[in-house]
Coordinates of N, CA and C in Angstrom, one line a residue:
P1 N 90.6 100.9 161.7 CA 89.7 99.9 161.3 C 90.1 99.4 159.9
E2 N 89.9 98.2 159.6 CA 90.2 97.5 158.3 C 89.0 97.7 157.4
R3 N 89.3 97.7 156.1 CA 88.2 97.7 155.1 C 87.6 96.3 155.1
R4 N 86.3 96.3 155.2 CA 85.6 95.0 155.3 C 85.4 94.5 153.8
E5 N 85.6 93.2 153.7 CA 85.4 92.5 152.5 C 84.3 91.4 152.7
G6 N 83.9 90.8 151.6 CA 83.0 89.7 151.8 C 81.6 89.9 151.3
P7 N 80.7 89.2 151.8 CA 79.3 89.3 151.3 C 78.7 90.6 151.4
L8 N 78.9 91.4 152.5 CA 78.3 92.7 152.6 C 78.8 93.7 151.5
R9 N 80.1 93.5 151.2 CA 80.6 94.4 150.1 C 80.0 94.0 148.8
Q10 N 79.8 92.7 148.6 CA 79.3 92.3 147.3 C 77.8 92.9 147.2
W11 N 77.0 92.8 148.2 CA 75.7 93.4 148.2 C 75.8 94.9 147.9
A12 N 76.8 95.6 148.4 CA 77.0 97.0 148.2 C 77.1 97.4 146.7
T13 N 77.6 96.6 145.9 CA 77.8 96.9 144.5 C 76.7 96.3 143.6
M14 N 75.8 95.6 144.1 CA 74.8 95.0 143.2 C 73.7 96.0 142.9
Q15 N 73.2 95.9 141.7 CA 72.0 96.7 141.4 C 70.9 95.8 141.4
L16 N 70.0 95.8 142.3 CA 68.9 94.9 142.5 C 67.7 95.2 141.7
P17 N 67.2 94.2 140.9 CA 66.0 94.5 140.1 C 64.8 94.6 141.0
E18 N 63.8 95.4 140.7 CA 62.6 95.5 141.5 C 61.7 94.2 141.2
L19 N 61.4 93.6 142.4 CA 60.5 92.4 142.3 C 59.2 92.8 142.9
P20 N 58.1 92.1 142.6 CA 56.8 92.4 143.2 C 56.9 92.5 144.7
G21 N 56.4 93.6 145.3 CA 56.4 93.8 146.7 C 57.6 94.4 147.3
T22 N 58.7 94.5 146.5 CA 59.9 95.0 147.1 C 59.8 96.5 147.4
R23 N 59.2 97.3 146.4 CA 59.1 98.7 146.7 C 58.4 99.0 148.0
Y24 N 57.3 98.3 148.2 CA 56.5 98.5 149.4 C 57.3 98.2 150.7
F25 N 58.0 97.1 150.6 CA 58.8 96.6 151.8 C 59.9 97.6 152.1
L26 N 60.7 98.0 151.1 CA 61.8 98.9 151.4 C 61.4 100.3 151.8
E27 N 60.4 100.8 151.1 CA 60.0 102.2 151.4 C 59.2 102.2 152.7
S28 N 58.4 101.2 153.1 CA 57.7 101.3 154.4 C 58.6 101.0 155.6
S29 N 59.7 100.3 155.3 CA 60.7 100.1 156.3 C 61.6 101.2 156.5
G30 N 61.8 102.1 155.5 CA 62.7 103.1 155.5 C 64.2 102.7 155.3
R31 N 64.4 101.5 154.8 CA 65.6 100.9 154.5 C 66.2 101.1 153.1
G32 N 65.3 101.5 152.2 CA 65.7 101.7 150.8 C 64.6 102.2 150.0
R33 N 64.9 102.2 148.7 CA 63.9 102.7 147.7 C 64.1 102.0 146.4
C34 N 63.0 102.1 145.5 CA 63.1 101.5 144.2 C 62.8 102.7 143.2
V35 N 63.7 102.7 142.2 CA 63.5 103.7 141.1 C 63.9 103.1 139.8
R36 N 63.0 103.4 138.8 CA 63.2 102.8 137.4 C 63.5 101.4 137.4
D37 N 62.8 100.6 138.1 CA 62.8 99.1 138.2 C 64.0 98.5 138.8
F38 N 64.8 99.4 139.6 CA 65.9 98.9 140.3 C 65.8 99.5 141.8
C39 N 66.3 98.6 142.7 CA 66.2 99.0 144.1 C 67.6 99.2 144.7
E40 N 67.6 100.1 145.7 CA 68.8 100.3 146.4 C 68.6 100.5 147.9
C41 N 69.6 100.1 148.7 CA 69.5 100.2 150.1 C 70.2 101.5 150.6
F42 N 69.6 102.1 151.7 CA 70.2 103.2 152.4 C 71.2 102.7 153.4
P43 N 72.3 103.4 153.6 CA 73.2 103.0 154.6 C 72.6 102.9 156.0
P44 N 72.9 102.0 156.8 CA 73.9 100.9 156.7 C 73.4 99.6 156.2
F45 N 72.2 99.6 155.6 CA 71.5 98.4 155.2 C 72.0 97.8 153.8
R46 N 72.1 96.5 153.7 CA 72.5 95.8 152.5 C 71.6 94.6 152.3
G47 N 71.8 93.9 151.2 CA 71.0 92.7 151.0 C 69.8 92.8 150.1
P48 N 69.3 91.7 149.7 CA 68.2 91.8 148.6 C 67.0 92.5 149.1
L49 N 66.7 92.5 150.4 CA 65.6 93.3 151.0 C 66.1 94.3 152.0
C50 N 67.4 94.7 151.9 CA 68.0 95.6 152.8 C 67.8 95.2 154.2
E51 N 67.9 93.8 154.5 CA 67.7 93.3 155.8 C 69.0 93.1 156.6
L52 N 70.1 93.2 155.9 CA 71.4 93.0 156.6 C 71.9 94.4 157.0
V53 N 72.5 94.5 158.2 CA 73.1 95.7 158.7 C 74.6 95.7 158.6
D54 N 75.2 96.7 158.0 CA 76.7 96.8 157.9 C 77.1 98.0 158.7
P55 N 77.2 97.9 160.0 CA 77.4 99.1 160.8 C 78.9 99.6 160.7
G56 N 79.1 100.9 160.9 CA 80.4 101.4 161.0 C 81.0 101.1 162.3
E57 N 82.4 101.1 162.4 CA 83.1 100.7 163.6 C 82.7 101.7 164.7
F58 N 82.4 102.9 164.4 CA 82.2 103.9 165.5 C 80.8 104.4 165.6
D59 N 79.8 103.7 165.0 CA 78.4 104.1 165.0 C 77.9 104.3 166.4
D60 N 78.3 103.4 167.3 CA 77.7 103.5 168.6 C 78.3 104.7 169.5
D61 N 79.4 105.2 169.0 CA 80.1 106.4 169.7 C 79.6 107.7 169.2
R62 N 78.8 107.7 168.1 CA 78.4 109.0 167.6 C 77.0 109.3 168.0
N63 N 76.6 110.6 168.2 CA 75.3 110.9 168.5 C 74.6 111.5 167.3
F64 N 75.1 111.2 166.1 CA 74.5 111.7 164.8 C 74.8 110.7 163.8
S65 N 74.1 110.8 162.6 CA 74.3 110.0 161.4 C 74.9 110.9 160.4
A66 N 75.8 110.2 159.6 CA 76.4 110.9 158.4 C 76.8 110.0 157.4
V67 N 77.1 110.5 156.2 CA 77.5 109.7 155.1 C 78.3 110.6 154.2
L68 N 79.4 110.0 153.6 CA 80.2 110.7 152.6 C 79.7 110.3 151.2
H69 N 79.6 111.2 150.3 CA 79.1 110.8 149.0 C 79.9 111.3 147.9
Y70 N 79.9 110.6 146.8 CA 80.5 110.9 145.5 C 79.4 110.9 144.4
L71 N 79.7 111.7 143.4 CA 78.9 111.6 142.2 C 79.8 111.3 141.1
T72 N 79.5 110.3 140.3 CA 80.4 110.0 139.1 C 79.5 109.5 137.9
S73 N 80.2 109.4 136.8 CA 79.6 108.9 135.6 C 80.4 107.7 135.2
D74 N 79.9 107.0 134.1 CA 80.6 105.8 133.6 C 81.8 106.1 132.8
D75 N 82.2 107.4 132.7 CA 83.3 107.7 131.8 C 84.6 107.2 132.4
P76 N 85.5 106.6 131.6 CA 86.7 106.0 132.1 C 87.6 107.0 133.0
V77 N 87.6 108.3 132.6 CA 88.4 109.2 133.4 C 87.8 109.4 134.8
D78 N 86.5 109.5 134.9 CA 85.8 109.6 136.2 C 86.0 108.3 137.0
I79 N 86.0 107.2 136.4 CA 86.3 105.9 137.1 C 87.6 105.9 137.6
A80 N 88.6 106.3 136.8 CA 90.0 106.3 137.2 C 90.2 107.3 138.4
D81 N 89.5 108.4 138.3 CA 89.6 109.4 139.4 C 89.0 108.8 140.7
I82 N 87.9 108.2 140.7 CA 87.3 107.7 141.9 C 88.1 106.5 142.4
Q83 N 88.8 105.7 141.6 CA 89.6 104.6 142.0 C 90.9 105.2 142.8
Q84 N 91.3 106.4 142.4 CA 92.4 107.0 143.1 C 91.9 107.7 144.4
S85 N 90.7 108.2 144.4 CA 90.2 109.0 145.5 C 89.8 108.2 146.6
L86 N 89.1 107.1 146.4 CA 88.5 106.3 147.5 C 89.6 105.7 148.4
P87 N 90.7 105.2 147.9 CA 91.7 104.7 148.9 C 92.4 105.8 149.7
R88 N 92.5 107.0 149.0 CA 93.0 108.1 149.7 C 92.1 108.6 150.8
L89 N 90.8 108.6 150.5 CA 89.8 109.0 151.5 C 89.9 108.1 152.7
W90 N 90.1 106.8 152.5 CA 90.2 105.9 153.6 C 91.5 106.1 154.4
K91 N 92.5 106.2 153.7 CA 93.8 106.4 154.4 C 93.9 107.7 155.1
Q92 N 93.5 108.8 154.6 CA 93.7 110.1 155.1 C 92.5 110.5 156.1
Y93 N 91.4 109.9 156.0 CA 90.3 110.4 156.8 C 89.4 109.3 157.3
N94 N 88.8 108.6 156.5 CA 87.7 107.7 156.9 C 88.1 106.5 157.6
G95 N 89.4 106.1 157.5 CA 89.9 104.9 158.3 C 89.8 105.2 159.8
R96 N 89.7 106.5 160.2 CA 89.6 106.9 161.6 C 88.1 107.1 162.0
F97 N 87.2 107.3 161.0 CA 85.8 107.6 161.4 C 84.8 106.6 160.9
D98 N 85.1 105.9 159.8 CA 84.3 104.8 159.2 C 82.9 105.2 159.0
Y99 N 82.8 106.3 158.2 CA 81.4 106.7 157.8 C 81.0 105.9 156.5
P100 N 79.8 105.6 156.3 CA 79.4 105.0 155.0 C 79.8 105.9 153.8
V101 N 80.2 105.3 152.7 CA 80.5 106.0 151.5 C 79.5 105.6 150.4
V102 N 78.7 106.6 149.9 CA 77.7 106.3 148.8 C 78.2 107.0 147.6
I103 N 78.1 106.2 146.5 CA 78.5 106.7 145.2 C 77.3 106.8 144.3
F104 N 76.9 108.0 144.1 CA 75.7 108.3 143.2 C 76.3 108.3 141.7
N105 N 75.5 107.7 140.8 CA 76.0 107.5 139.5 C 74.8 107.7 138.5
D106 N 75.2 107.8 137.3 CA 74.2 108.0 136.2 C 74.2 106.7 135.3
G107 N 74.4 105.6 135.9 CA 74.4 104.3 135.2 C 75.8 103.7 134.9
L108 N 76.4 103.2 136.0 CA 77.7 102.6 135.9 C 77.5 101.2 135.3
S109 N 78.5 100.8 134.4 CA 78.5 99.5 133.8 C 78.7 98.5 135.0
E110 N 78.4 97.3 134.7 CA 78.6 96.2 135.7 C 80.1 96.1 136.1
E111 N 81.0 96.2 135.0 CA 82.4 96.1 135.3 C 82.9 97.3 136.2
H112 N 82.4 98.4 136.0 CA 82.8 99.6 136.8 C 82.2 99.5 138.2
R113 N 81.0 98.9 138.3 CA 80.4 98.8 139.7 C 81.3 97.9 140.5
R114 N 81.8 96.8 140.0 CA 82.6 95.8 140.7 C 84.0 96.4 141.1
R115 N 84.5 97.3 140.4 CA 85.8 97.9 140.7 C 85.7 98.6 142.0

């Protein structure tokens, strides 16, 4: 499978501010959550209300759900490490399985989120 580009990828990197009613909608639908005035979508959902679905290529072939996750900081060394790691992960493993990749962070700058 090819790496997907475009609008869904843009939504994946955005940090969405919490708007009135957003918390209720996301949490009652199970599609995402809001924490500290920002909201995030759970895979495979994307978009301002987590209403878009970004399915993996092999989702219909699996009888289970899974996600690959990373934990990083905004430190330039950590950013350089993850920039090296993610393409390798895709080439060596995830290109064959297409699991969602979630990057937990402690406050990435807008510049580092776009990378």
